[in-house]
Amino acid sequence: MLYPIADLLTRTPTGRQHTVHGQKWDEYAGPSFEYHPFGTGHYATMNRETELAALCTRAARHFPELGGDDGVQRRISLPTPVVPT
């Protein structure tokens, strides 16, 4: 599931440039894959699966590539929740 997200981010220009050895290069977004605290703030009453789906729906407004029949948004709905035994 991370591959399509990382691929999309690395192709998204930030609108900034940086200079390397005197040559200007466009800057692209990159996946941060930083820690996300589930169940906080606006999402405090949601379980993790519902929160992840809500976050993806929100992101898909700006990045429609996350949607579609085989998109990340659909894949998020496929995993079976992990239940302690």
PDB file of N, CA, C and O in Angstrom:
ATOM      1  N   MET A   1       0.812  -1.179   0.000  1.00  0.00           N
ATOM      2  CA  MET A   1       0.000   0.000   0.000  1.00  0.00           C
ATOM      3  C   MET A   1       0.868   1.260   0.000  1.00  0.00           C
ATOM      4  O   MET A   1       0.446   2.295  -0.490  1.00  0.00           O
ATOM      5  N   LEU A   2       2.069   1.187   0.542  1.00  0.00           N
ATOM      6  CA  LEU A   2       2.914   2.375   0.597  1.00  0.00           C
ATOM      7  C   LEU A   2       3.498   2.758  -0.758  1.00  0.00           C
ATOM      8  O   LEU A   2       3.730   3.935  -1.016  1.00  0.00           O
ATOM      9  N   TYR A   3       3.706   1.776  -1.632  1.00  0.00           N
ATOM     10  CA  TYR A   3       4.343   2.086  -2.917  1.00  0.00           C
ATOM     11  C   TYR A   3       3.575   3.140  -3.713  1.00  0.00           C
ATOM     12  O   TYR A   3       4.170   4.119  -4.159  1.00  0.00           O
ATOM     13  N   PRO A   4       2.254   2.983  -3.940  1.00  0.00           N
ATOM     14  CA  PRO A   4       1.573   3.999  -4.752  1.00  0.00           C
ATOM     15  C   PRO A   4       1.595   5.383  -4.098  1.00  0.00           C
ATOM     16  O   PRO A   4       1.657   6.401  -4.788  1.00  0.00           O
ATOM     17  N   ILE A   5       1.565   5.433  -2.784  1.00  0.00           N
ATOM     18  CA  ILE A   5       1.608   6.718  -2.084  1.00  0.00           C
ATOM     19  C   ILE A   5       2.991   7.350  -2.260  1.00  0.00           C
ATOM     20  O   ILE A   5       3.110   8.526  -2.596  1.00  0.00           O
ATOM     21  N   ALA A   6       4.040   6.566  -2.045  1.00  0.00           N
ATOM     22  CA  ALA A   6       5.410   7.078  -2.205  1.00  0.00           C
ATOM     23  C   ALA A   6       5.660   7.505  -3.648  1.00  0.00           C
ATOM     24  O   ALA A   6       6.260   8.550  -3.905  1.00  0.00           O
ATOM     25  N   ASP A   7       5.176   6.709  -4.595  1.00  0.00           N
ATOM     26  CA  ASP A   7       5.353   7.039  -6.011  1.00  0.00           C
ATOM     27  C   ASP A   7       4.673   8.365  -6.341  1.00  0.00           C
ATOM     28  O   ASP A   7       5.259   9.225  -7.006  1.00  0.00           O
ATOM     29  N   LEU A   8       3.464   8.555  -5.861  1.00  0.00           N
ATOM     30  CA  LEU A   8       2.741   9.802  -6.110  1.00  0.00           C
ATOM     31  C   LEU A   8       3.471  10.989  -5.488  1.00  0.00           C
ATOM     32  O   LEU A   8       3.635  12.027  -6.127  1.00  0.00           O
ATOM     33  N   LEU A   9       3.938  10.836  -4.271  1.00  0.00           N
ATOM     34  CA  LEU A   9       4.619  11.939  -3.597  1.00  0.00           C
ATOM     35  C   LEU A   9       5.918  12.329  -4.293  1.00  0.00           C
ATOM     36  O   LEU A   9       6.239  13.507  -4.395  1.00  0.00           O
ATOM     37  N   THR A  10       6.660  11.354  -4.768  1.00  0.00           N
ATOM     38  CA  THR A  10       7.936  11.684  -5.401  1.00  0.00           C
ATOM     39  C   THR A  10       7.758  12.301  -6.781  1.00  0.00           C
ATOM     40  O   THR A  10       8.709  12.820  -7.348  1.00  0.00           O
ATOM     41  N   ARG A  11       6.548  12.277  -7.320  1.00  0.00           N
ATOM     42  CA  ARG A  11       6.267  12.925  -8.602  1.00  0.00           C
ATOM     43  C   ARG A  11       5.520  14.250  -8.430  1.00  0.00           C
ATOM     44  O   ARG A  11       5.163  14.887  -9.396  1.00  0.00           O
ATOM     45  N   THR A  12       5.281  14.671  -7.190  1.00  0.00           N
ATOM     46  CA  THR A  12       4.534  15.895  -6.929  1.00  0.00           C
ATOM     47  C   THR A  12       5.493  17.052  -6.671  1.00  0.00           C
ATOM     48  O   THR A  12       6.194  17.072  -5.666  1.00  0.00           O
ATOM     49  N   PRO A  13       5.542  18.041  -7.589  1.00  0.00           N
ATOM     50  CA  PRO A  13       6.445  19.180  -7.385  1.00  0.00           C
ATOM     51  C   PRO A  13       5.975  20.062  -6.231  1.00  0.00           C
ATOM     52  O   PRO A  13       4.781  20.241  -6.027  1.00  0.00           O
ATOM     53  N   THR A  14       6.933  20.606  -5.483  1.00  0.00           N
ATOM     54  CA  THR A  14       6.589  21.499  -4.370  1.00  0.00           C
ATOM     55  C   THR A  14       6.507  22.950  -4.820  1.00  0.00           C
ATOM     56  O   THR A  14       6.019  23.789  -4.080  1.00  0.00           O
ATOM     57  N   GLY A  15       7.006  23.234  -6.026  1.00  0.00           N
ATOM     58  CA  GLY A  15       7.026  24.603  -6.512  1.00  0.00           C
ATOM     59  C   GLY A  15       8.297  25.345  -6.115  1.00  0.00           C
ATOM     60  O   GLY A  15       8.480  26.504  -6.442  1.00  0.00           O
ATOM     61  N   ARG A  16       9.179  24.668  -5.381  1.00  0.00           N
ATOM     62  CA  ARG A  16      10.451  25.280  -4.980  1.00  0.00           C
ATOM     63  C   ARG A  16      11.577  24.663  -5.793  1.00  0.00           C
ATOM     64  O   ARG A  16      11.419  23.614  -6.402  1.00  0.00           O
ATOM     65  N   GLN A  17      12.719  25.339  -5.776  1.00  0.00           N
ATOM     66  CA  GLN A  17      13.912  24.815  -6.439  1.00  0.00           C
ATOM     67  C   GLN A  17      15.074  24.858  -5.457  1.00  0.00           C
ATOM     68  O   GLN A  17      15.064  25.641  -4.506  1.00  0.00           O
ATOM     69  N   HIS A  18      16.046  23.997  -5.674  1.00  0.00           N
ATOM     70  CA  HIS A  18      17.284  24.051  -4.912  1.00  0.00           C
ATOM     71  C   HIS A  18      18.449  23.998  -5.906  1.00  0.00           C
ATOM     72  O   HIS A  18      18.298  23.564  -7.035  1.00  0.00           O
ATOM     73  N   THR A  19      19.599  24.480  -5.467  1.00  0.00           N
ATOM     74  CA  THR A  19      20.764  24.570  -6.336  1.00  0.00           C
ATOM     75  C   THR A  19      21.811  23.553  -5.901  1.00  0.00           C
ATOM     76  O   THR A  19      22.145  23.466  -4.728  1.00  0.00           O
ATOM     77  N   VAL A  20      22.292  22.788  -6.866  1.00  0.00           N
ATOM     78  CA  VAL A  20      23.361  21.817  -6.628  1.00  0.00           C
ATOM     79  C   VAL A  20      24.456  22.094  -7.648  1.00  0.00           C
ATOM     80  O   VAL A  20      24.201  22.045  -8.857  1.00  0.00           O
ATOM     81  N   HIS A  21      25.650  22.407  -7.151  1.00  0.00           N
ATOM     82  CA  HIS A  21      26.788  22.709  -8.017  1.00  0.00           C
ATOM     83  C   HIS A  21      26.438  23.771  -9.060  1.00  0.00           C
ATOM     84  O   HIS A  21      26.777  23.641 -10.236  1.00  0.00           O
ATOM     85  N   GLY A  22      25.709  24.794  -8.620  1.00  0.00           N
ATOM     86  CA  GLY A  22      25.369  25.910  -9.495  1.00  0.00           C
ATOM     87  C   GLY A  22      24.200  25.670 -10.435  1.00  0.00           C
ATOM     88  O   GLY A  22      23.801  26.554 -11.177  1.00  0.00           O
ATOM     89  N   GLN A  23      23.629  24.463 -10.427  1.00  0.00           N
ATOM     90  CA  GLN A  23      22.505  24.161 -11.315  1.00  0.00           C
ATOM     91  C   GLN A  23      21.214  24.091 -10.497  1.00  0.00           C
ATOM     92  O   GLN A  23      21.179  23.458  -9.437  1.00  0.00           O
ATOM     93  N   LYS A  24      20.146  24.733 -10.995  1.00  0.00           N
ATOM     94  CA  LYS A  24      18.859  24.718 -10.287  1.00  0.00           C
ATOM     95  C   LYS A  24      18.075  23.460 -10.645  1.00  0.00           C
ATOM     96  O   LYS A  24      18.009  23.057 -11.801  1.00  0.00           O
ATOM     97  N   TRP A  25      17.490  22.854  -9.619  1.00  0.00           N
ATOM     98  CA  TRP A  25      16.679  21.646  -9.788  1.00  0.00           C
ATOM     99  C   TRP A  25      15.329  21.863  -9.113  1.00  0.00           C
ATOM    100  O   TRP A  25      15.242  22.480  -8.060  1.00  0.00           O
ATOM    101  N   ASP A  26      14.277  21.347  -9.748  1.00  0.00           N
ATOM    102  CA  ASP A  26      12.964  21.400  -9.121  1.00  0.00           C
ATOM    103  C   ASP A  26      12.967  20.497  -7.894  1.00  0.00           C
ATOM    104  O   ASP A  26      13.633  19.456  -7.862  1.00  0.00           O
ATOM    105  N   GLU A  27      12.212  20.906  -6.898  1.00  0.00           N
ATOM    106  CA  GLU A  27      12.103  20.106  -5.679  1.00  0.00           C
ATOM    107  C   GLU A  27      10.771  19.355  -5.721  1.00  0.00           C
ATOM    108  O   GLU A  27       9.754  19.909  -6.115  1.00  0.00           O
ATOM    109  N   TYR A  28      10.800  18.105  -5.324  1.00  0.00           N
ATOM    110  CA  TYR A  28       9.604  17.274  -5.299  1.00  0.00           C
ATOM    111  C   TYR A  28       9.313  16.850  -3.870  1.00  0.00           C
ATOM    112  O   TYR A  28      10.223  16.719  -3.051  1.00  0.00           O
ATOM    113  N   ALA A  29       8.042  16.630  -3.605  1.00  0.00           N
ATOM    114  CA  ALA A  29       7.659  16.149  -2.284  1.00  0.00           C
ATOM    115  C   ALA A  29       8.240  14.751  -2.104  1.00  0.00           C
ATOM    116  O   ALA A  29       8.574  14.078  -3.067  1.00  0.00           O
ATOM    117  N   GLY A  30       8.337  14.327  -0.897  1.00  0.00           N
ATOM    118  CA  GLY A  30       8.845  12.991  -0.621  1.00  0.00           C
ATOM    119  C   GLY A  30       8.090  12.389   0.537  1.00  0.00           C
ATOM    120  O   GLY A  30       7.561  13.105   1.384  1.00  0.00           O
ATOM    121  N   PRO A  31       7.994  11.095   0.576  1.00  0.00           N
ATOM    122  CA  PRO A  31       7.261  10.461   1.676  1.00  0.00           C
ATOM    123  C   PRO A  31       8.016  10.630   2.996  1.00  0.00           C
ATOM    124  O   PRO A  31       9.204  10.355   3.074  1.00  0.00           O
ATOM    125  N   SER A  32       7.330  11.107   3.983  1.00  0.00           N
ATOM    126  CA  SER A  32       7.980  11.278   5.286  1.00  0.00           C
ATOM    127  C   SER A  32       7.882  10.001   6.111  1.00  0.00           C
ATOM    128  O   SER A  32       8.743   9.703   6.915  1.00  0.00           O
ATOM    129  N   PHE A  33       6.820   9.252   5.926  1.00  0.00           N
ATOM    130  CA  PHE A  33       6.570   8.019   6.682  1.00  0.00           C
ATOM    131  C   PHE A  33       6.852   8.220   8.162  1.00  0.00           C
ATOM    132  O   PHE A  33       7.419   7.382   8.827  1.00  0.00           O
ATOM    133  N   GLU A  34       6.443   9.382   8.651  1.00  0.00           N
ATOM    134  CA  GLU A  34       6.644   9.659  10.068  1.00  0.00           C
ATOM    135  C   GLU A  34       5.530   9.024  10.890  1.00  0.00           C
ATOM    136  O   GLU A  34       4.506   8.585  10.368  1.00  0.00           O
ATOM    137  N   TYR A  35       5.738   8.980  12.175  1.00  0.00           N
ATOM    138  CA  TYR A  35       4.770   8.402  13.108  1.00  0.00           C
ATOM    139  C   TYR A  35       3.475   9.207  13.084  1.00  0.00           C
ATOM    140  O   TYR A  35       3.489  10.434  13.084  1.00  0.00           O
ATOM    141  N   HIS A  36       2.361   8.526  13.036  1.00  0.00           N
ATOM    142  CA  HIS A  36       1.053   9.183  13.111  1.00  0.00           C
ATOM    143  C   HIS A  36       0.315   8.647  14.326  1.00  0.00           C
ATOM    144  O   HIS A  36       0.052   7.447  14.407  1.00  0.00           O
ATOM    145  N   PRO A  37      -0.014   9.510  15.284  1.00  0.00           N
ATOM    146  CA  PRO A  37      -0.746   9.036  16.464  1.00  0.00           C
ATOM    147  C   PRO A  37      -2.236   8.855  16.144  1.00  0.00           C
ATOM    148  O   PRO A  37      -2.973   9.832  15.995  1.00  0.00           O
ATOM    149  N   PHE A  38      -2.673   7.626  15.995  1.00  0.00           N
ATOM    150  CA  PHE A  38      -4.084   7.356  15.726  1.00  0.00           C
ATOM    151  C   PHE A  38      -4.917   7.672  16.957  1.00  0.00           C
ATOM    152  O   PHE A  38      -4.448   7.590  18.088  1.00  0.00           O
ATOM    153  N   GLY A  39      -6.177   8.017  16.717  1.00  0.00           N
ATOM    154  CA  GLY A  39      -7.126   8.212  17.811  1.00  0.00           C
ATOM    155  C   GLY A  39      -6.950   9.509  18.579  1.00  0.00           C
ATOM    156  O   GLY A  39      -7.260   9.574  19.767  1.00  0.00           O
ATOM    157  N   THR A  40      -6.473  10.554  17.910  1.00  0.00           N
ATOM    158  CA  THR A  40      -6.301  11.836  18.588  1.00  0.00           C
ATOM    159  C   THR A  40      -7.053  12.922  17.828  1.00  0.00           C
ATOM    160  O   THR A  40      -7.376  12.769  16.647  1.00  0.00           O
ATOM    161  N   GLY A  41      -7.308  14.017  18.495  1.00  0.00           N
ATOM    162  CA  GLY A  41      -7.950  15.162  17.858  1.00  0.00           C
ATOM    163  C   GLY A  41      -9.308  14.826  17.281  1.00  0.00           C
ATOM    164  O   GLY A  41     -10.130  14.145  17.913  1.00  0.00           O
ATOM    165  N   HIS A  42      -9.549  15.281  16.064  1.00  0.00           N
ATOM    166  CA  HIS A  42     -10.826  15.082  15.375  1.00  0.00           C
ATOM    167  C   HIS A  42     -11.177  13.598  15.232  1.00  0.00           C
ATOM    168  O   HIS A  42     -12.352  13.236  15.134  1.00  0.00           O
ATOM    169  N   TYR A  43     -10.180  12.747  15.209  1.00  0.00           N
ATOM    170  CA  TYR A  43     -10.384  11.314  14.971  1.00  0.00           C
ATOM    171  C   TYR A  43     -10.452  10.483  16.260  1.00  0.00           C
ATOM    172  O   TYR A  43     -10.422   9.261  16.211  1.00  0.00           O
ATOM    173  N   ALA A  44     -10.551  11.134  17.400  1.00  0.00           N
ATOM    174  CA  ALA A  44     -10.464  10.444  18.694  1.00  0.00           C
ATOM    175  C   ALA A  44     -11.511   9.353  18.889  1.00  0.00           C
ATOM    176  O   ALA A  44     -11.261   8.378  19.590  1.00  0.00           O
ATOM    177  N   THR A  45     -12.660   9.485  18.263  1.00  0.00           N
ATOM    178  CA  THR A  45     -13.725   8.497  18.472  1.00  0.00           C
ATOM    179  C   THR A  45     -13.724   7.388  17.430  1.00  0.00           C
ATOM    180  O   THR A  45     -14.548   6.493  17.486  1.00  0.00           O
ATOM    181  N   MET A  46     -12.789   7.427  16.472  1.00  0.00           N
ATOM    182  CA  MET A  46     -12.756   6.433  15.387  1.00  0.00           C
ATOM    183  C   MET A  46     -11.772   5.316  15.689  1.00  0.00           C
ATOM    184  O   MET A  46     -10.766   5.532  16.347  1.00  0.00           O
ATOM    185  N   ASN A  47     -12.077   4.112  15.149  1.00  0.00           N
ATOM    186  CA  ASN A  47     -11.072   3.059  15.215  1.00  0.00           C
ATOM    187  C   ASN A  47     -10.033   3.329  14.124  1.00  0.00           C
ATOM    188  O   ASN A  47     -10.224   4.188  13.270  1.00  0.00           O
ATOM    189  N   ARG A  48      -8.938   2.597  14.142  1.00  0.00           N
ATOM    190  CA  ARG A  48      -7.829   2.874  13.219  1.00  0.00           C
ATOM    191  C   ARG A  48      -8.213   2.720  11.754  1.00  0.00           C
ATOM    192  O   ARG A  48      -7.810   3.506  10.913  1.00  0.00           O
ATOM    193  N   GLU A  49      -8.985   1.693  11.444  1.00  0.00           N
ATOM    194  CA  GLU A  49      -9.366   1.464  10.045  1.00  0.00           C
ATOM    195  C   GLU A  49     -10.222   2.615   9.516  1.00  0.00           C
ATOM    196  O   GLU A  49     -10.029   3.090   8.400  1.00  0.00           O
ATOM    197  N   THR A  50     -11.168   3.075  10.343  1.00  0.00           N
ATOM    198  CA  THR A  50     -12.049   4.178   9.941  1.00  0.00           C
ATOM    199  C   THR A  50     -11.252   5.465   9.795  1.00  0.00           C
ATOM    200  O   THR A  50     -11.455   6.238   8.848  1.00  0.00           O
ATOM    201  N   GLU A  51     -10.326   5.706  10.724  1.00  0.00           N
ATOM    202  CA  GLU A  51      -9.493   6.907  10.652  1.00  0.00           C
ATOM    203  C   GLU A  51      -8.618   6.898   9.399  1.00  0.00           C
ATOM    204  O   GLU A  51      -8.505   7.906   8.700  1.00  0.00           O
ATOM    205  N   LEU A  52      -8.004   5.756   9.099  1.00  0.00           N
ATOM    206  CA  LEU A  52      -7.150   5.652   7.917  1.00  0.00           C
ATOM    207  C   LEU A  52      -7.958   5.911   6.643  1.00  0.00           C
ATOM    208  O   LEU A  52      -7.517   6.625   5.748  1.00  0.00           O
ATOM    209  N   ALA A  53      -9.167   5.357   6.585  1.00  0.00           N
ATOM    210  CA  ALA A  53     -10.037   5.586   5.432  1.00  0.00           C
ATOM    211  C   ALA A  53     -10.416   7.064   5.323  1.00  0.00           C
ATOM    212  O   ALA A  53     -10.436   7.630   4.226  1.00  0.00           O
ATOM    213  N   ALA A  54     -10.701   7.704   6.447  1.00  0.00           N
ATOM    214  CA  ALA A  54     -11.062   9.128   6.445  1.00  0.00           C
ATOM    215  C   ALA A  54      -9.883   9.989   5.988  1.00  0.00           C
ATOM    216  O   ALA A  54     -10.056  10.936   5.210  1.00  0.00           O
ATOM    217  N   LEU A  55      -8.681   9.655   6.445  1.00  0.00           N
ATOM    218  CA  LEU A  55      -7.496  10.401   6.033  1.00  0.00           C
ATOM    219  C   LEU A  55      -7.247  10.252   4.537  1.00  0.00           C
ATOM    220  O   LEU A  55      -6.889  11.209   3.847  1.00  0.00           O
ATOM    221  N   CYS A  56      -7.455   9.050   4.022  1.00  0.00           N
ATOM    222  CA  CYS A  56      -7.250   8.807   2.593  1.00  0.00           C
ATOM    223  C   CYS A  56      -8.298   9.550   1.769  1.00  0.00           C
ATOM    224  O   CYS A  56      -7.980  10.140   0.743  1.00  0.00           O
ATOM    225  N   THR A  57      -9.535   9.552   2.224  1.00  0.00           N
ATOM    226  CA  THR A  57     -10.596  10.280   1.526  1.00  0.00           C
ATOM    227  C   THR A  57     -10.265  11.764   1.470  1.00  0.00           C
ATOM    228  O   THR A  57     -10.419  12.418   0.432  1.00  0.00           O
ATOM    229  N   ARG A  58      -9.772  12.288   2.574  1.00  0.00           N
ATOM    230  CA  ARG A  58      -9.382  13.698   2.632  1.00  0.00           C
ATOM    231  C   ARG A  58      -8.232  13.989   1.651  1.00  0.00           C
ATOM    232  O   ARG A  58      -8.250  14.982   0.926  1.00  0.00           O
ATOM    233  N   ALA A  59      -7.224  13.120   1.632  1.00  0.00           N
ATOM    234  CA  ALA A  59      -6.079  13.306   0.740  1.00  0.00           C
ATOM    235  C   ALA A  59      -6.479  13.148  -0.727  1.00  0.00           C
ATOM    236  O   ALA A  59      -5.948  13.829  -1.604  1.00  0.00           O
ATOM    237  N   ALA A  60      -7.441  12.259  -1.008  1.00  0.00           N
ATOM    238  CA  ALA A  60      -7.859  11.997  -2.391  1.00  0.00           C
ATOM    239  C   ALA A  60      -8.517  13.218  -3.029  1.00  0.00           C
ATOM    240  O   ALA A  60      -8.559  13.319  -4.256  1.00  0.00           O
ATOM    241  N   ARG A  61      -9.008  14.150  -2.225  1.00  0.00           N
ATOM    242  CA  ARG A  61      -9.560  15.394  -2.788  1.00  0.00           C
ATOM    243  C   ARG A  61      -8.480  16.178  -3.525  1.00  0.00           C
ATOM    244  O   ARG A  61      -8.749  16.835  -4.513  1.00  0.00           O
ATOM    245  N   HIS A  62      -7.257  16.097  -3.021  1.00  0.00           N
ATOM    246  CA  HIS A  62      -6.134  16.815  -3.626  1.00  0.00           C
ATOM    247  C   HIS A  62      -5.320  15.926  -4.559  1.00  0.00           C
ATOM    248  O   HIS A  62      -4.619  16.422  -5.436  1.00  0.00           O
ATOM    249  N   PHE A  63      -5.383  14.616  -4.331  1.00  0.00           N
ATOM    250  CA  PHE A  63      -4.617  13.643  -5.124  1.00  0.00           C
ATOM    251  C   PHE A  63      -5.563  12.540  -5.609  1.00  0.00           C
ATOM    252  O   PHE A  63      -5.620  11.454  -5.035  1.00  0.00           O
ATOM    253  N   PRO A  64      -6.334  12.797  -6.687  1.00  0.00           N
ATOM    254  CA  PRO A  64      -7.309  11.814  -7.152  1.00  0.00           C
ATOM    255  C   PRO A  64      -6.688  10.478  -7.547  1.00  0.00           C
ATOM    256  O   PRO A  64      -7.384   9.466  -7.619  1.00  0.00           O
ATOM    257  N   GLU A  65      -5.366  10.452  -7.750  1.00  0.00           N
ATOM    258  CA  GLU A  65      -4.688   9.199  -8.101  1.00  0.00           C
ATOM    259  C   GLU A  65      -4.803   8.158  -6.991  1.00  0.00           C
ATOM    260  O   GLU A  65      -4.592   6.972  -7.216  1.00  0.00           O
ATOM    261  N   LEU A  66      -5.138   8.585  -5.774  1.00  0.00           N
ATOM    262  CA  LEU A  66      -5.282   7.644  -4.659  1.00  0.00           C
ATOM    263  C   LEU A  66      -6.572   6.843  -4.767  1.00  0.00           C
ATOM    264  O   LEU A  66      -6.719   5.812  -4.120  1.00  0.00           O
ATOM    265  N   GLY A  67      -7.520   7.309  -5.572  1.00  0.00           N
ATOM    266  CA  GLY A  67      -8.800   6.621  -5.735  1.00  0.00           C
ATOM    267  C   GLY A  67      -8.756   5.621  -6.867  1.00  0.00           C
ATOM    268  O   GLY A  67      -7.699   5.237  -7.343  1.00  0.00           O
ATOM    269  N   GLY A  68      -9.926   5.190  -7.297  1.00  0.00           N
ATOM    270  CA  GLY A  68     -10.016   4.251  -8.422  1.00  0.00           C
ATOM    271  C   GLY A  68     -10.181   2.817  -7.981  1.00  0.00           C
ATOM    272  O   GLY A  68     -10.098   2.481  -6.804  1.00  0.00           O
ATOM    273  N   ASP A  69     -10.442   1.954  -8.980  1.00  0.00           N
ATOM    274  CA  ASP A  69     -10.718   0.541  -8.703  1.00  0.00           C
ATOM    275  C   ASP A  69      -9.572  -0.170  -8.001  1.00  0.00           C
ATOM    276  O   ASP A  69      -9.791  -1.060  -7.185  1.00  0.00           O
ATOM    277  N   ASP A  70      -8.333   0.178  -8.351  1.00  0.00           N
ATOM    278  CA  ASP A  70      -7.183  -0.484  -7.738  1.00  0.00           C
ATOM    279  C   ASP A  70      -6.334   0.529  -6.966  1.00  0.00           C
ATOM    280  O   ASP A  70      -5.153   0.332  -6.775  1.00  0.00           O
ATOM    281  N   GLY A  71      -6.956   1.613  -6.541  1.00  0.00           N
ATOM    282  CA  GLY A  71      -6.233   2.668  -5.849  1.00  0.00           C
ATOM    283  C   GLY A  71      -6.055   2.389  -4.366  1.00  0.00           C
ATOM    284  O   GLY A  71      -6.609   1.440  -3.805  1.00  0.00           O
ATOM    285  N   VAL A  72      -5.287   3.231  -3.748  1.00  0.00           N
ATOM    286  CA  VAL A  72      -4.994   3.104  -2.317  1.00  0.00           C
ATOM    287  C   VAL A  72      -6.277   3.170  -1.498  1.00  0.00           C
ATOM    288  O   VAL A  72      -6.458   2.422  -0.540  1.00  0.00           O
ATOM    289  N   GLN A  73      -7.173   4.069  -1.887  1.00  0.00           N
ATOM    290  CA  GLN A  73      -8.411   4.238  -1.128  1.00  0.00           C
ATOM    291  C   GLN A  73      -9.194   2.927  -1.060  1.00  0.00           C
ATOM    292  O   GLN A  73      -9.713   2.565  -0.016  1.00  0.00           O
ATOM    293  N   ARG A  74      -9.269   2.191  -2.148  1.00  0.00           N
ATOM    294  CA  ARG A  74      -9.965   0.901  -2.141  1.00  0.00           C
ATOM    295  C   ARG A  74      -9.179  -0.138  -1.348  1.00  0.00           C
ATOM    296  O   ARG A  74      -9.746  -0.924  -0.607  1.00  0.00           O
ATOM    297  N   ARG A  75      -7.881  -0.131  -1.498  1.00  0.00           N
ATOM    298  CA  ARG A  75      -7.052  -1.119  -0.795  1.00  0.00           C
ATOM    299  C   ARG A  75      -7.161  -0.976   0.720  1.00  0.00           C
ATOM    300  O   ARG A  75      -7.076  -1.954   1.442  1.00  0.00           O
ATOM    301  N   ILE A  76      -7.326   0.244   1.183  1.00  0.00           N
ATOM    302  CA  ILE A  76      -7.461   0.469   2.625  1.00  0.00           C
ATOM    303  C   ILE A  76      -8.696  -0.239   3.171  1.00  0.00           C
ATOM    304  O   ILE A  76      -8.704  -0.710   4.302  1.00  0.00           O
ATOM    305  N   SER A  77      -9.732  -0.349   2.350  1.00  0.00           N
ATOM    306  CA  SER A  77     -10.948  -0.997   2.808  1.00  0.00           C
ATOM    307  C   SER A  77     -10.855  -2.528   2.814  1.00  0.00           C
ATOM    308  O   SER A  77     -11.706  -3.200   3.371  1.00  0.00           O
ATOM    309  N   LEU A  78      -9.791  -3.080   2.220  1.00  0.00           N
ATOM    310  CA  LEU A  78      -9.667  -4.544   2.097  1.00  0.00           C
ATOM    311  C   LEU A  78      -9.065  -5.262   3.309  1.00  0.00           C
ATOM    312  O   LEU A  78      -9.480  -6.369   3.605  1.00  0.00           O
ATOM    313  N   PRO A  79      -8.072  -4.694   4.016  1.00  0.00           N
ATOM    314  CA  PRO A  79      -7.453  -5.473   5.086  1.00  0.00           C
ATOM    315  C   PRO A  79      -8.435  -5.848   6.194  1.00  0.00           C
ATOM    316  O   PRO A  79      -9.368  -5.107   6.492  1.00  0.00           O
ATOM    317  N   THR A  80      -8.209  -7.009   6.742  1.00  0.00           N
ATOM    318  CA  THR A  80      -9.013  -7.478   7.860  1.00  0.00           C
ATOM    319  C   THR A  80      -8.468  -6.856   9.138  1.00  0.00           C
ATOM    320  O   THR A  80      -7.255  -6.859   9.355  1.00  0.00           O
ATOM    321  N   PRO A  81      -9.338  -6.296   9.982  1.00  0.00           N
ATOM    322  CA  PRO A  81      -8.856  -5.709  11.231  1.00  0.00           C
ATOM    323  C   PRO A  81      -8.132  -6.732  12.096  1.00  0.00           C
ATOM    324  O   PRO A  81      -8.506  -7.910  12.128  1.00  0.00           O
ATOM    325  N   VAL A  82      -7.110  -6.309  12.781  1.00  0.00           N
ATOM    326  CA  VAL A  82      -6.368  -7.187  13.690  1.00  0.00           C
ATOM    327  C   VAL A  82      -7.086  -7.180  15.023  1.00  0.00           C
ATOM    328  O   VAL A  82      -7.289  -6.133  15.635  1.00  0.00           O
ATOM    329  N   VAL A  83      -7.476  -8.355  15.471  1.00  0.00           N
ATOM    330  CA  VAL A  83      -8.195  -8.478  16.730  1.00  0.00           C
ATOM    331  C   VAL A  83      -7.367  -9.343  17.671  1.00  0.00           C
ATOM    332  O   VAL A  83      -6.960 -10.444  17.304  1.00  0.00           O
ATOM    333  N   PRO A  84      -7.065  -8.864  18.890  1.00  0.00           N
ATOM    334  CA  PRO A  84      -6.296  -9.687  19.832  1.00  0.00           C
ATOM    335  C   PRO A  84      -7.048 -10.973  20.165  1.00  0.00           C
ATOM    336  O   PRO A  84      -8.270 -10.977  20.247  1.00  0.00           O
ATOM    337  N   THR A  85      -6.303 -12.057  20.364  1.00  0.00           N
ATOM    338  CA  THR A  85      -6.947 -13.325  20.714  1.00  0.00           C
ATOM    339  C   THR A  85      -6.796 -13.625  22.189  1.00  0.00           C
ATOM    340  O   THR A  85      -5.971 -13.107  22.866  1.00  0.00           O
TER     341      THR A  85
END
